[in-house]
Short mmCIF file of C-alpha atoms in Angstrom, two decimals:
data_model
loop_
_atom_site.label_atom_id
_atom_site.label_comp_id
_atom_site.label_asym_id
_atom_site.label_seq_id
_atom_site.Cartn_x
_atom_site.Cartn_y
_atom_site.Cartn_z
CA UNK E 1 -129.18 90.32 -83.07
CA UNK E 2 -131.88 90.55 -85.71
CA UNK E 3 -133.90 88.04 -87.01
CA UNK E 4 -132.52 86.15 -90.16
CA UNK E 5 -134.82 86.69 -93.17
CA UNK E 6 -134.95 84.33 -95.93
CA UNK E 7 -135.39 85.08 -99.42
CA UNK E 8 -135.61 83.50 -102.73
CA UNK E 9 -133.44 84.41 -105.75
CA UNK E 10 -133.42 82.74 -109.17
CA UNK E 11 -129.87 81.91 -110.17
CA UNK E 12 -128.46 80.12 -113.23
CA UNK E 13 -127.41 76.52 -112.61
CA UNK E 14 -123.96 77.14 -114.05
CA UNK E 15 -123.36 80.35 -111.87
CA UNK E 16 -124.31 78.25 -108.94
CA UNK E 17 -121.85 75.80 -110.00
CA UNK E 18 -118.99 78.42 -109.45
CA UNK E 19 -120.20 79.38 -106.09
CA UNK E 20 -120.02 75.85 -104.42
CA UNK E 21 -119.31 72.31 -105.18
CA UNK E 22 -121.99 71.01 -103.14
CA UNK E 23 -125.60 72.17 -103.23
CA UNK E 24 -126.04 72.26 -99.70
CA UNK E 25 -123.21 74.68 -99.30
CA UNK E 26 -124.59 77.19 -101.80
CA UNK E 27 -126.49 79.56 -98.86
CA UNK E 28 -123.44 79.62 -96.61
CA UNK E 29 -121.18 80.27 -99.34
CA UNK E 30 -123.43 83.04 -100.90
CA UNK E 31 -123.54 84.80 -97.45
CA UNK E 32 -119.73 84.70 -97.26
CA UNK E 33 -119.36 86.29 -100.65
CA UNK E 34 -121.93 89.03 -100.00
CA UNK E 35 -120.22 89.72 -96.66
CA UNK E 36 -116.70 89.80 -98.06
CA UNK E 37 -117.97 92.26 -101.07
CA UNK E 38 -119.50 94.47 -98.45
CA UNK E 39 -116.29 94.40 -96.25
CA UNK E 40 -114.29 95.11 -99.71
CA UNK E 41 -116.55 98.20 -100.57
CA UNK E 42 -116.15 99.37 -97.21
CA UNK E 43 -120.01 99.13 -96.15
CA UNK E 44 -119.25 97.21 -93.23
CA UNK E 45 -116.33 97.05 -90.93
CA UNK E 46 -114.10 93.99 -90.22
CA UNK E 47 -115.66 93.41 -86.96
CA UNK E 48 -119.20 93.26 -88.34
CA UNK E 49 -118.00 91.08 -91.07
CA UNK E 50 -116.43 88.57 -88.55
CA UNK E 51 -119.58 88.85 -86.71
CA UNK E 52 -121.93 87.97 -89.54
CA UNK E 53 -119.73 85.02 -90.47
CA UNK E 54 -119.14 83.89 -86.95
CA UNK E 55 -115.51 84.40 -86.75
CA UNK E 56 -112.87 86.08 -84.51
CA UNK E 57 -112.21 89.68 -86.10
CA UNK E 58 -108.31 89.02 -86.64
CA UNK E 59 -109.46 85.42 -88.05
CA UNK E 60 -111.60 87.49 -90.66
CA UNK E 61 -108.97 89.95 -91.52
CA UNK E 62 -106.45 87.02 -92.22
CA UNK E 63 -108.99 85.34 -94.31
CA UNK E 64 -109.89 88.24 -96.10
CA UNK E 65 -106.09 89.18 -96.77
CA UNK E 66 -105.61 85.48 -98.18
CA UNK E 67 -108.44 86.17 -100.77
CA UNK E 68 -106.76 89.38 -101.85
CA UNK E 69 -108.80 91.95 -99.48
CA UNK E 70 -106.42 94.09 -97.54
CA UNK E 71 -107.01 95.33 -94.28
CA UNK E 72 -105.20 98.38 -94.89
CA UNK E 73 -105.72 100.88 -97.77
CA UNK E 74 -102.62 102.49 -98.76
CA UNK E 75 -104.42 104.52 -101.35
#
């Protein structure tokens, strides 16, 4: 596995209030949102998304589905 990299990004306080209720939860929540978006755009597989979030693949697929991101694309 690759070494985690730390980055610094300036974000508006109001935006951050939508990301997470507690300040300490913001980094993990931003990671989760990023992984979900990469998966939604089909840039990463469900297996890779699950790995990045420390979940089992089936657990991730169910979680994404509950958030409105389908496993199957019927288009």
